[in-house]
PDB file of C-alpha atoms in Angstrom:
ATOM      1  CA  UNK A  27      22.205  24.721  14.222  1.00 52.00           C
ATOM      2  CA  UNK A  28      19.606  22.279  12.922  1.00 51.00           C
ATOM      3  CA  UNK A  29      22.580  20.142  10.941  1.00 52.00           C
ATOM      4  CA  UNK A  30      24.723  20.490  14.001  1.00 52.00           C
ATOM      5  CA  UNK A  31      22.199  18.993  16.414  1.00 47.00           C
ATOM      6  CA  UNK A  32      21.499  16.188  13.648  1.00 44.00           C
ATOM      7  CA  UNK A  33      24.754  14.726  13.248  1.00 49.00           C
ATOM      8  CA  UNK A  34      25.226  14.515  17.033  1.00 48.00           C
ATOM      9  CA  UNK A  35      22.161  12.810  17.070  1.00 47.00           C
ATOM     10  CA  UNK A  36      22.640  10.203  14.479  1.00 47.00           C
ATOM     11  CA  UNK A  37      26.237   9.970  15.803  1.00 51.00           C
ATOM     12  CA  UNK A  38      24.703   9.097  18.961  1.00 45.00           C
ATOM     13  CA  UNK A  39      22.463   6.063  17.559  1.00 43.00           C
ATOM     14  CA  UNK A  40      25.001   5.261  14.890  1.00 43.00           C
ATOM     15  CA  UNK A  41      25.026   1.411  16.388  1.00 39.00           C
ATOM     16  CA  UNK A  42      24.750  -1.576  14.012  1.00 38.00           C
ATOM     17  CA  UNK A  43      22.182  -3.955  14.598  1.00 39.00           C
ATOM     18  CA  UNK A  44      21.554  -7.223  13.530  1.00 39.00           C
ATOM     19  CA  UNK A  45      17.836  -9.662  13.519  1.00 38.00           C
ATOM     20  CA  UNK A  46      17.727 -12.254  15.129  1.00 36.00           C
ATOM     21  CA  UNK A  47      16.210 -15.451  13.778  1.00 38.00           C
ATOM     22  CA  UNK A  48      12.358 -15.800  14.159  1.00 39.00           C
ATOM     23  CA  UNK A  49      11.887 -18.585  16.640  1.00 51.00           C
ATOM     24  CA  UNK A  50       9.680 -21.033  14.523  1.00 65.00           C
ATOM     25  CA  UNK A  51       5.511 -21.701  15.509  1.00 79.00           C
ATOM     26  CA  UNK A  52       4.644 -25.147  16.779  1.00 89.00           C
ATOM     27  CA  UNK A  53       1.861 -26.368  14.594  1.00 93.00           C
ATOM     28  CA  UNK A  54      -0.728 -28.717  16.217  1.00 94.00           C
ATOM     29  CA  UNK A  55      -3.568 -30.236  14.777  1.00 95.00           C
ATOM     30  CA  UNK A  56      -7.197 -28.285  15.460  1.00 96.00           C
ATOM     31  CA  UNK A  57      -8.893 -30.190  18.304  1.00 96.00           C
ATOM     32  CA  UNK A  58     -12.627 -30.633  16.333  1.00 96.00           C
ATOM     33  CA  UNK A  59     -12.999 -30.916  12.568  1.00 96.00           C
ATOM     34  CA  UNK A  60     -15.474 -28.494  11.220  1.00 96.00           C
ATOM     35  CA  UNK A  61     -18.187 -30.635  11.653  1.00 95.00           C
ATOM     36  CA  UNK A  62     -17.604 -30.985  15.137  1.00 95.00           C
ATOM     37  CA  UNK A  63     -15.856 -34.405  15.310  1.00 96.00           C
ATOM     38  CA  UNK A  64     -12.665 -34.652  18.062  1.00 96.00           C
ATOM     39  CA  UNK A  65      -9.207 -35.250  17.406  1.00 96.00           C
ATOM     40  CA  UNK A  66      -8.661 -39.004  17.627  1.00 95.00           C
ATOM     41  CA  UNK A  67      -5.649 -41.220  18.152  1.00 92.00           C
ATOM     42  CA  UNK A  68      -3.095 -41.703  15.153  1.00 87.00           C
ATOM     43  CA  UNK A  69      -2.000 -38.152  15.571  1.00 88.00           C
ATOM     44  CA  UNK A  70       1.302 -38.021  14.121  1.00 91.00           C
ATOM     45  CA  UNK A  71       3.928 -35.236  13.106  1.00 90.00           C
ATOM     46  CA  UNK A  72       6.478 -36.743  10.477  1.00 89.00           C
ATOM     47  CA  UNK A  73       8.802 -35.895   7.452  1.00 90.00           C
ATOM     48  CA  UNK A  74       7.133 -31.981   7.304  1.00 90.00           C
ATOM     49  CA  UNK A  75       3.735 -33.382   7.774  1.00 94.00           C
ATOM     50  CA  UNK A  76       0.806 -33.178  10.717  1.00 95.00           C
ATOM     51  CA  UNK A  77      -1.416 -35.743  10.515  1.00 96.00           C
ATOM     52  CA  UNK A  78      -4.645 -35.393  12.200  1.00 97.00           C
ATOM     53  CA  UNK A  79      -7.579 -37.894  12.687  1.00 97.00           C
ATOM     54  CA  UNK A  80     -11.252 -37.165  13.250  1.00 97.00           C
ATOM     55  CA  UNK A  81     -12.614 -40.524  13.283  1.00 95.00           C
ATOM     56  CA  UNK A  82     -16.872 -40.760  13.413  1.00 94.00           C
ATOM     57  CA  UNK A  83     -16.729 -43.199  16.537  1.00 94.00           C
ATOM     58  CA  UNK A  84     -14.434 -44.589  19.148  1.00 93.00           C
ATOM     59  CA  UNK A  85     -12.287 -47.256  17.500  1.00 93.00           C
ATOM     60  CA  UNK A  86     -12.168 -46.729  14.117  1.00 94.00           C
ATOM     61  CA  UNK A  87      -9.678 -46.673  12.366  1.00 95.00           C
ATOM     62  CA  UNK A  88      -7.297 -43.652  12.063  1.00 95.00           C
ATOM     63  CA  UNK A  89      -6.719 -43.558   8.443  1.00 95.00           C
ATOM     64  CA  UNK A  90     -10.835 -43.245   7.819  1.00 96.00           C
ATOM     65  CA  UNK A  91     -10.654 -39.280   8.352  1.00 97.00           C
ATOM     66  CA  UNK A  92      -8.062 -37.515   8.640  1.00 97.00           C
ATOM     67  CA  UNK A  93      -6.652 -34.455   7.591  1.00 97.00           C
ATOM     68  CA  UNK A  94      -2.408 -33.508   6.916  1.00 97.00           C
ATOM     69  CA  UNK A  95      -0.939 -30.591   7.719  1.00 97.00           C
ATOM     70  CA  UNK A  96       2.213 -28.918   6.932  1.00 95.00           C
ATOM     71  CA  UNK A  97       4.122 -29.026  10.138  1.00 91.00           C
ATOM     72  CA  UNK A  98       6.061 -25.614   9.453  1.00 90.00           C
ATOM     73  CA  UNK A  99       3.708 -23.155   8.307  1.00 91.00           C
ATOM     74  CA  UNK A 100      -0.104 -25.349   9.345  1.00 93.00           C
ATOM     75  CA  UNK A 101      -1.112 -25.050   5.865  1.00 95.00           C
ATOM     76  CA  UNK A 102      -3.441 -27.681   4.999  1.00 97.00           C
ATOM     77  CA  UNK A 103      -2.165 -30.163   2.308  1.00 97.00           C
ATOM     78  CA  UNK A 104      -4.184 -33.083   2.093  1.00 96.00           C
ATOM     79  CA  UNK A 105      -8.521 -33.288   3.144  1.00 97.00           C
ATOM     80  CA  UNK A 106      -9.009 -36.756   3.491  1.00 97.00           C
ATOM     81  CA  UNK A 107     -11.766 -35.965   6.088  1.00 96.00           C
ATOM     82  CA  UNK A 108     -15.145 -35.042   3.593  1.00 95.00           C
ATOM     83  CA  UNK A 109     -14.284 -31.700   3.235  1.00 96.00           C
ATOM     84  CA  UNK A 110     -14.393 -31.081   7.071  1.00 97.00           C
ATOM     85  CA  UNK A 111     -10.707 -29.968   7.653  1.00 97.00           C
ATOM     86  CA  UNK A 112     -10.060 -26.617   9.272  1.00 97.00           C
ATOM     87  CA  UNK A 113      -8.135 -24.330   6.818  1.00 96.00           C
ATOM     88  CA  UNK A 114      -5.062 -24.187   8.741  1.00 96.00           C
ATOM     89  CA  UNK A 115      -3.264 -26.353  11.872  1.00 95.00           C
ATOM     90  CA  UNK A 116      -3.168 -24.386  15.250  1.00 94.00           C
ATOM     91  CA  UNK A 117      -0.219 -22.304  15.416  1.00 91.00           C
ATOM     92  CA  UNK A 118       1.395 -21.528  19.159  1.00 85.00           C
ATOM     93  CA  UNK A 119       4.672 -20.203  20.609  1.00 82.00           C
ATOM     94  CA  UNK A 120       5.076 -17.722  18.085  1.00 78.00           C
ATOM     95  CA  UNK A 121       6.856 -14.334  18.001  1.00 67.00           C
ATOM     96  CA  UNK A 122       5.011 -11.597  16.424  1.00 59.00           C
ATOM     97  CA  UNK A 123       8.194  -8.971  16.002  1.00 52.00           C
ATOM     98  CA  UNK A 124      11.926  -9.626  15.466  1.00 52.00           C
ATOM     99  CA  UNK A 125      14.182  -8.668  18.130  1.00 51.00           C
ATOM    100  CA  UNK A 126      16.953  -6.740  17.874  1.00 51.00           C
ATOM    101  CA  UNK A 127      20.657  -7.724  18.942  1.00 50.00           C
ATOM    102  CA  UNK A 128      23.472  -5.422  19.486  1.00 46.00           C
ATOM    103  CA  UNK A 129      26.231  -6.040  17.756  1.00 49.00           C
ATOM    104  CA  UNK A 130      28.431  -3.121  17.659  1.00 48.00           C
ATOM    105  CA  UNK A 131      28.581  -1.318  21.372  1.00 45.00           C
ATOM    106  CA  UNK A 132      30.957   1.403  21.035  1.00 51.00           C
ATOM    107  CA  UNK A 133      27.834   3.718  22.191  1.00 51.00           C
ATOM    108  CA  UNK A 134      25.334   1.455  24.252  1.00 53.00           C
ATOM    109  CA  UNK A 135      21.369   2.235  22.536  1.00 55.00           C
ATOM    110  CA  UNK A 136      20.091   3.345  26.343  1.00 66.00           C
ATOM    111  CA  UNK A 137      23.190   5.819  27.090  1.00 71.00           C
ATOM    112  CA  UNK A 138      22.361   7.228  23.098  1.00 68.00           C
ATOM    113  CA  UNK A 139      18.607   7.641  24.108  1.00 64.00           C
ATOM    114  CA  UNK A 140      19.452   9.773  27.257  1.00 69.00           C
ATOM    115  CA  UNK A 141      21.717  11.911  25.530  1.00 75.00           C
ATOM    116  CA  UNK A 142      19.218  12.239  22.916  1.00 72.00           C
ATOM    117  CA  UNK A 143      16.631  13.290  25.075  1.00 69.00           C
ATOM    118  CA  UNK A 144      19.140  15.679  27.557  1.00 74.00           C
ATOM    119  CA  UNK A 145      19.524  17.315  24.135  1.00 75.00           C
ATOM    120  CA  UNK A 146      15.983  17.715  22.730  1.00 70.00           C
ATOM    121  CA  UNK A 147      14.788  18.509  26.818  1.00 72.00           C
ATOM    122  CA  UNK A 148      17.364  21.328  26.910  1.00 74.00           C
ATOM    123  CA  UNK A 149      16.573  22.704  23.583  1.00 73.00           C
ATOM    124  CA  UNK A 150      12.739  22.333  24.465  1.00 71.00           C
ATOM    125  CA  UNK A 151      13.452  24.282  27.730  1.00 72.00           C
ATOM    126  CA  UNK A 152      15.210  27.402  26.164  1.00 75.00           C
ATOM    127  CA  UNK A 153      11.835  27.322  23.248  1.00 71.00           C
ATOM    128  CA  UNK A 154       9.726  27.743  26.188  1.00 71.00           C
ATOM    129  CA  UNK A 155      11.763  30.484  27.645  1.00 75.00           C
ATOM    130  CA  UNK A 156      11.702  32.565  24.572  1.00 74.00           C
ATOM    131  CA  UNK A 157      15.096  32.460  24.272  1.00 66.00           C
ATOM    132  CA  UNK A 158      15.303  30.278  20.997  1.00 58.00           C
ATOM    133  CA  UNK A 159      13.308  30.550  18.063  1.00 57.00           C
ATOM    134  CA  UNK A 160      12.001  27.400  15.960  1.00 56.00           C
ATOM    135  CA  UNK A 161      14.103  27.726  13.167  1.00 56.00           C
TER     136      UNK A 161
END
């Protein structure tokens, strides 16, 4: 009974799936340094690198602190900022699970799931009636 009930199941919810890509974080640059200093002007995101400047007053120039980031994964490559850098860039819009896409329908996922559970609710209904053992 129990192998019977298993193959109809996993016949049921025998549906290929495939991922889908990750959609990618957008790295930006931390707003204060660690000592407190703002993000300046000069802020720049080229060829795979964030760069982000913490100057020590309004006006100076960019290149005086700063800090590079990479621009896919906010790992910090380069401290040119006395050591002040955060670890990482600020990472938002990311997805924290993969989706799922169907690719092969010939039994939809929802119409598999309610014949699952029409099967394990009637078999549930008959245990509580005493009429079918746990075996």
């Amino acid at each position: 009974m129990r192998s019977t009930v298993l193959a109809a199941i996993l016949g049921l919810v025998a549906v290929t799936f495939a991922q889908s890509p990750v959609p990618g974080c957008t790295q930006t640059c931390p707003e204060f340094d660690t000592a407190g200093f703002a993000l300046g002007p000069g802020t720049s995101d080229t060829d795979g690198s964030l760069f982000c400047s913490y100057p020590a007053f309004p006006g100076e120039n960019p290149n005086d602190f700063f800090c590079t980031y990479n621009d896919s994964t906010g790992a910090l490559i380069t401290d040119n900022n006395a050591g002040f850098c955060q670890d990482t860039a600020v990472a938002s819009g990311c997805v924290n699970r993969r989706t799922r896409a169907l690719v092969h329908d010939e039994v939809p996922l929802p119409q598999a799931v309610k014949e699952i559970r029409s099967v394990v609710g009637a078999r549930r209904k008959l245990m509580l009636a005493g009429k079918m053992s746990r075996k």
